[in-house]
C-alpha positions as MATLAB code, in Angstrom:
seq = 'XXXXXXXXXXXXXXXXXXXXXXXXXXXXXXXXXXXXXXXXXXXXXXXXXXXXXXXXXXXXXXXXXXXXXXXXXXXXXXXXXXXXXXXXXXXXXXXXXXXXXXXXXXXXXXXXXXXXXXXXXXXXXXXXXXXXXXXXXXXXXXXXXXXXXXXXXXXXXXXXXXXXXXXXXXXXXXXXXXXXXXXXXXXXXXXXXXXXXXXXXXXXXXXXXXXXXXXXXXXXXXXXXXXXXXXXXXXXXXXXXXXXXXXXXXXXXXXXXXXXXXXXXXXXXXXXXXXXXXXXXXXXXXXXXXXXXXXXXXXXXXXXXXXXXXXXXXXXXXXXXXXXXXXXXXXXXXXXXXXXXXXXXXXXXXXXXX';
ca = [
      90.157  118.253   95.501;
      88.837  121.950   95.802;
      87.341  121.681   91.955;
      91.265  121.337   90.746;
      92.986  118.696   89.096;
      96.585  117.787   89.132;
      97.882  115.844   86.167;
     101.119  114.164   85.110;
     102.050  114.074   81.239;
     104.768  112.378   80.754;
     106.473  112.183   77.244;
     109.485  109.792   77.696;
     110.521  109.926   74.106;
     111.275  113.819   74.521;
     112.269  113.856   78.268;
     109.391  115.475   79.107;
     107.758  115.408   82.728;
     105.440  117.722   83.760;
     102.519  118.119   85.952;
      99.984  120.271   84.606;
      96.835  121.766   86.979;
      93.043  122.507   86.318;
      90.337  124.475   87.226;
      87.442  122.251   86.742;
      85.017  124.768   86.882;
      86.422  126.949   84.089;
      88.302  124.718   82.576;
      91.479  126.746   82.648;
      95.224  125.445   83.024;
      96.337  126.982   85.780;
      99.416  125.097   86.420;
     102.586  124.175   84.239;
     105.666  122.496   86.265;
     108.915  120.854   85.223;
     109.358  117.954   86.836;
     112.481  116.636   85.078;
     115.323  117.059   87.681;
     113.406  114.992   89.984;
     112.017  112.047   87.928;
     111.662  109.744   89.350;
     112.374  110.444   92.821;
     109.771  112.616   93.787;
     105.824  112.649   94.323;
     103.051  114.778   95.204;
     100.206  114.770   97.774;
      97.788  116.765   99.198;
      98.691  119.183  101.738;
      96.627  118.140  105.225;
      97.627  121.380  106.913;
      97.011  124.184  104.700;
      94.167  124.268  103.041;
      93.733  124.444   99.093;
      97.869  123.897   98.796;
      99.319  120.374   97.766;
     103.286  119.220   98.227;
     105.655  118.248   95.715;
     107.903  115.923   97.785;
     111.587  114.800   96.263;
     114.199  113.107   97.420;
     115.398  115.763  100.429;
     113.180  118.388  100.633;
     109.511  119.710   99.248;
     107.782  122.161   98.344;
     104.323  123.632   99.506;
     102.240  125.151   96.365;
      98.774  126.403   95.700;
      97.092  125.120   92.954;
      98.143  127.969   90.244;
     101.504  127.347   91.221;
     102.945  129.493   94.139;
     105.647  128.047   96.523;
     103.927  129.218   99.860;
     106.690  127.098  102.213;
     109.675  125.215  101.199;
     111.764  122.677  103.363;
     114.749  120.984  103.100;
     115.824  117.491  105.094;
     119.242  118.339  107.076;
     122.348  116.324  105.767;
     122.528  114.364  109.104;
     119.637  112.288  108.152;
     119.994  112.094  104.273;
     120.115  108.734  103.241;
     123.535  107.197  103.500;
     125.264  103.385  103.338;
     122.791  101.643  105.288;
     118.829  101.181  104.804;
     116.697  103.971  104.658;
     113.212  103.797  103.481;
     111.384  107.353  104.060;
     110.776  110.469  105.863;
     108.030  113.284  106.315;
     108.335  116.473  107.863;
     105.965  119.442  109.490;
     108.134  121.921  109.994;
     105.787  124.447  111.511;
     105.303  122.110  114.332;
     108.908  121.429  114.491;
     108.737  117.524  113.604;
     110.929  115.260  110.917;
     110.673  111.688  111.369;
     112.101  109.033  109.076;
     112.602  105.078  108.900;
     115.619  102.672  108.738;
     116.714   99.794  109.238;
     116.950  100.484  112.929;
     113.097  101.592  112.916;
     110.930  104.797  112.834;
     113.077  107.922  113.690;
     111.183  111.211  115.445;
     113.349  114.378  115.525;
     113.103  118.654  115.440;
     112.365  119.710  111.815;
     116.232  120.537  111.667;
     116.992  116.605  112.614;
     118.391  117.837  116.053;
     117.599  116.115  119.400;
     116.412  112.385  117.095;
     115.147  109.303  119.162;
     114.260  106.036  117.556;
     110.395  105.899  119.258;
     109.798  102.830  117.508;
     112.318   99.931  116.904;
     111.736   97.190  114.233;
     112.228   94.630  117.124;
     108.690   96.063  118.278;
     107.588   94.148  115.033;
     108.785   90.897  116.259;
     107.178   91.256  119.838;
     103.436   91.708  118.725;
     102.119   88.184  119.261;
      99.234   88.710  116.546;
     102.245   88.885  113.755;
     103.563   84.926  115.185;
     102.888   83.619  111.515;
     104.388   87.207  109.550;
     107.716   86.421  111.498;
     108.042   83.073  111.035;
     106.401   83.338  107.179;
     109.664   85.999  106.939;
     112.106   83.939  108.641;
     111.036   81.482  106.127;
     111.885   82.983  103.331;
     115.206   84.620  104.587;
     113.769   88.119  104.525;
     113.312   90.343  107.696;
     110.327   93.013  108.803;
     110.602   96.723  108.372;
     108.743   99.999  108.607;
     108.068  101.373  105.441;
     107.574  105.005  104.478;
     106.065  107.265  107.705;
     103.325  109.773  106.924;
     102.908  112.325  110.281;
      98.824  113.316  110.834;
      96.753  115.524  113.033;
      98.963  118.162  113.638;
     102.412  115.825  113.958;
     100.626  114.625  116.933;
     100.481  110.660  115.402;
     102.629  108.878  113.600;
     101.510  105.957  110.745;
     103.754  103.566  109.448;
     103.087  100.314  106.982;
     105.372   97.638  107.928;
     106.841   94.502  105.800;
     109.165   92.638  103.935;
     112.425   94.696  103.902;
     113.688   93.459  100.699;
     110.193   93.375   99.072;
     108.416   96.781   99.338;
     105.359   96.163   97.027;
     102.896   95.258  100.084;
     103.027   95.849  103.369;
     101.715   93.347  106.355;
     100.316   95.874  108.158;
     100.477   99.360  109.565;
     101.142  100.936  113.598;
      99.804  104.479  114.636;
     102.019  106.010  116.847;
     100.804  108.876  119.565;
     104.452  110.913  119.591;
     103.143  112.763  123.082;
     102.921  108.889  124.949;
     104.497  106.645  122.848;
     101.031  104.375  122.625;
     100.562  102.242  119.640;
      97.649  100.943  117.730;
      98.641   97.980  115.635;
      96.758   97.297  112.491;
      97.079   93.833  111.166;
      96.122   93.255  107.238;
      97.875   92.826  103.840;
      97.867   95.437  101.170;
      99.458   97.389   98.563;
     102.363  100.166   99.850;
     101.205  102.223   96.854;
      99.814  105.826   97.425;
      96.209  104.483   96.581;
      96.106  102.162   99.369;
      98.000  103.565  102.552;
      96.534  106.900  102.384;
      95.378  110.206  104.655;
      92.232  111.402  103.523;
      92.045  114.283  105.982;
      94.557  115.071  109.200;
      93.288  112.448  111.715;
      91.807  109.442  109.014;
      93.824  107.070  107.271;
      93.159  104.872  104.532;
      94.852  101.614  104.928;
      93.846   98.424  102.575;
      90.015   98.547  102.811;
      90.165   99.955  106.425;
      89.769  103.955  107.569;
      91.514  104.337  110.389;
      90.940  107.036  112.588;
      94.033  107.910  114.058;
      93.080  110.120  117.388;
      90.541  106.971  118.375;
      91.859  104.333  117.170;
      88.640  103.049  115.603;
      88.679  100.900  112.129;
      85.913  100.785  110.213;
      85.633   98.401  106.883;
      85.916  100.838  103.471;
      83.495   99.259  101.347;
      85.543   98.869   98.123;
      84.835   96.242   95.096;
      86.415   96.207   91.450;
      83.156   95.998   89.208;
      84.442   96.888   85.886;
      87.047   95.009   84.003;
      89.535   98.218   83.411;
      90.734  101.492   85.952;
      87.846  102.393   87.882;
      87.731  104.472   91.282;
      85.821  105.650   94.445;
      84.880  109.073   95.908;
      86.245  109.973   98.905;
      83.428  108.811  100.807;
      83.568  105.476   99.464;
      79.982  105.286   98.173;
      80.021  106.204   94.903;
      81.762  104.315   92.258;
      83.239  105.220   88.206;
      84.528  102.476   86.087;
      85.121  101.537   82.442;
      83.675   98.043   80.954;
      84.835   96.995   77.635;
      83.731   95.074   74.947;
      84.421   94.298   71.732;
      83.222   96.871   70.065;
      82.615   99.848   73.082;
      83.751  101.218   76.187;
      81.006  101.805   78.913;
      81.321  104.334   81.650;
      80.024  102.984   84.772;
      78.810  105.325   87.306;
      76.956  103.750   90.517;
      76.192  104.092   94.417;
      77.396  101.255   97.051;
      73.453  101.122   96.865;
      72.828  100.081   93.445;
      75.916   98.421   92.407;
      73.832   94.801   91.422;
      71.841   97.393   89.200;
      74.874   99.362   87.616;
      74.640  100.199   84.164;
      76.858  102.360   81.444;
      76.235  106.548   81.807;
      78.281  106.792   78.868;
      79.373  104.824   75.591;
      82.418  105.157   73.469;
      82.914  103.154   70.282;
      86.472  101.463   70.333;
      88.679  100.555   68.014;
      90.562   97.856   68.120;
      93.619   97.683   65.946;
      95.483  101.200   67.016;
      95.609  103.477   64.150;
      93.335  102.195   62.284;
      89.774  102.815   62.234;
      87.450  105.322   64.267;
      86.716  105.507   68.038;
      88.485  104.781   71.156;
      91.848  102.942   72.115;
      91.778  103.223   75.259;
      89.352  104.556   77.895;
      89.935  104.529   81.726;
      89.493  106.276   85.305;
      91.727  108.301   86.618;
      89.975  110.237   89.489;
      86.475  110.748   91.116;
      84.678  113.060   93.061;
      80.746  112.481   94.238;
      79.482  113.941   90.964;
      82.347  113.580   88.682;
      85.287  111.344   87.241;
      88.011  112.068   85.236;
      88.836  110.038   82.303;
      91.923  109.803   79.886;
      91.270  108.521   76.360;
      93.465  107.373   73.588;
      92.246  107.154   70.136;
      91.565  108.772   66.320;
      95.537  110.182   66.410;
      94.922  112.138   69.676;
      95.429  111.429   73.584;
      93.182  113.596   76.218;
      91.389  114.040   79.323;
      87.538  113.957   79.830;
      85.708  115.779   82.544;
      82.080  113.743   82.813;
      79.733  115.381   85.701;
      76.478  114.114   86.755;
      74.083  117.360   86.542;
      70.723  116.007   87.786;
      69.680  115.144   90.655;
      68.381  111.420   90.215;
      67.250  108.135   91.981;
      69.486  106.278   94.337;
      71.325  104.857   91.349;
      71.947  106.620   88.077;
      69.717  105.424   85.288;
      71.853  105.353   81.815;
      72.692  108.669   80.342;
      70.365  110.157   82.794;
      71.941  114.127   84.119;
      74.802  113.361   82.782;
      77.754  115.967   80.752;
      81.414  115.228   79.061;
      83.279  118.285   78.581;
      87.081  118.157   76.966;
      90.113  118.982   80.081;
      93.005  119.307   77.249;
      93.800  116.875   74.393;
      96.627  116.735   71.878;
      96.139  117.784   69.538;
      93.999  120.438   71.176;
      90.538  120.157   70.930;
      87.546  122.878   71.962;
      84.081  122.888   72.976;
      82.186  119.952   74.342;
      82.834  116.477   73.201;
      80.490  115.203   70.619;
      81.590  111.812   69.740;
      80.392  110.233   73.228;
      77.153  108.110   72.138;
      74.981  108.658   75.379;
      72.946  105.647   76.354;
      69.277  105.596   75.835;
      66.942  106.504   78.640;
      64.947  104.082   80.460;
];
């Protein structure tokens, strides 16, 4: 986002957990941050209200920071709605419009920033009453398990409200999500089954939501499909506006950066090729090779391989057809390695022009 990268490097054998930022343009680090007392409770998002800041988010409070490091706002969640004895599954707060809301076992919780004057605006029961989710309930009842909101994310302004809902004693998908206007109290119920992971129930910008394969537009209430497809065999991932596409293949012998269009996916071929090796420590080339984040012109990679671990910046520089023609406009330019590396990378083998 912005040109800057956020990274987590994570040594487990020292201890060590850090997130590290980038200036993609220069190339610089810009940001070095201990994340040790909070591992693992804690994780970080983009900031939707401030522009060019992001949020580190732990247990009971966060932290708003620009992207070389500067805490610009700070808030804490007041003891009277810290998790106690019973369920409790999330919160989110926007404290300069004066909302906190939270979810338990009870349902989704809407309060003042300092958790005074709190009214449950949505009870799980609310769940059970939508005739749409017949089969989830008795699927649930089933199986012994019982429907619950999941973690609450507030959006345009604090003025709405979304919430995945599921399996309360199995939070690794949720059945669907519910958009709450906190002025009337109207829903919008969104039916669909997908994974409760930060990938996959989403905000992209204050008033659109990514949910599954569906953007929902919060203020309107109007779903339309995200055109999403796993083409490659290993981590692979989409640009923001869901039309351009990165991805690794791998073969015996190589690993194939896949760059492509929505357009020309049937025609996608490798921008880049890395030999791989495939007994680790032995022999030249690659380990391991995969996607880690996308923009329209660029992707991020992280490699493993030759006794060093790293992070590849590849950018598409030309301006081409409707689908990227191999090796065609295209750069790979070292973001940090260890051991530390400098200058351009010269052992990528870029694929012959047509």
């Amino acid at each position: 986002r912005d040109g800057k990268l956020l990274v987590e490097a994570i040594d487990s054998g020292e201890r060590d957990f850090r997130l590290l930022g980038f200036d993609l343009e220069t190339g610089e680090q810009t940001l070095s941050l201990d994340l040790k007392k909070h591992w693992p409770n804690y994780r970080i998002r983009p900031d939707l209200t401030v522009p060019g800041t992001f949020r580190l988010d732990t247990k009971n409070s966060f932290r708003r920071m620009t992207w070389d490091g500067e805490t610009v706002a700070e808030y804490t969640l007041p003891w009277s709605v810290r998790p106690g004895q019973g369920c409790w599954y999330g919160w989110d707060a926007l404290p300069e419009e004066d909302k906190l809301v939270w979810t338990d076992e009870k349902g989704l919780w809407l309060a003042r920033a300092d958790g005074s004057g709190a009214a449950l605006v949505l009870p799980s029961e609310a769940i059970l009453e939508r005739e749409e989710f017949f089969y989830l309930i008795k699927r649930h009842q089933e199986t012994g398990s019982r429907l619950a909101f999941r973690r609450p994310w507030l959006m345009d302004g604090g003025r709405h409200v979304a919430v995945g809902f599921g399996s309360a004693n199995y939070q690794q998908y949720s059945d669907g999500l519910v958009v709450l206007d906190t002025g009337t109290g109207e829903t919008l119920w969104q039916e669909g089954s997908f994974h409760a992971s930060p990938h996959t129930i989403e905000p992209l910008s204050g008033t659109t939501l990514l949910a599954g394969n569906d953007l929902v537009d919060v203020t309107t209430g109007e779903v339309r499909r995200a055109y999403r497809w796993e083409l490659t065999s290993r981590f692979w991932a989409f640009a923001t506006d869901f039309a351009h596409y990165f991805g690794v293949e791998e073969t015996n012998s190589e690993y194939r950066l896949v760059l492509c269009t929505l357009r020309s996916v049937t025609e996608a071929e490798p921008a880049l090729v890395f030999p791989r090796c495939l007994v680790p420590g032995r022999g030249e080339g690659m380990e391991e090779l995969e996607v880690l984040a996308a923009g329209t012109d660029r992707v991020v990679c992280r490699y493993l391989g030759a006794g060093e671990t790293g992070l590849l910046l590849v950018t598409v520089t030309e301006a081409g057809p409707s689908y990227l023609t191999p090796g065609q406009g295209v750069t790979c330019k070292e973001v940090l390695s260890w051991p530390a590396r400098q200058g351009e990378w010269t052992e990528a083998v870029f694929a012959p022009r047509d």
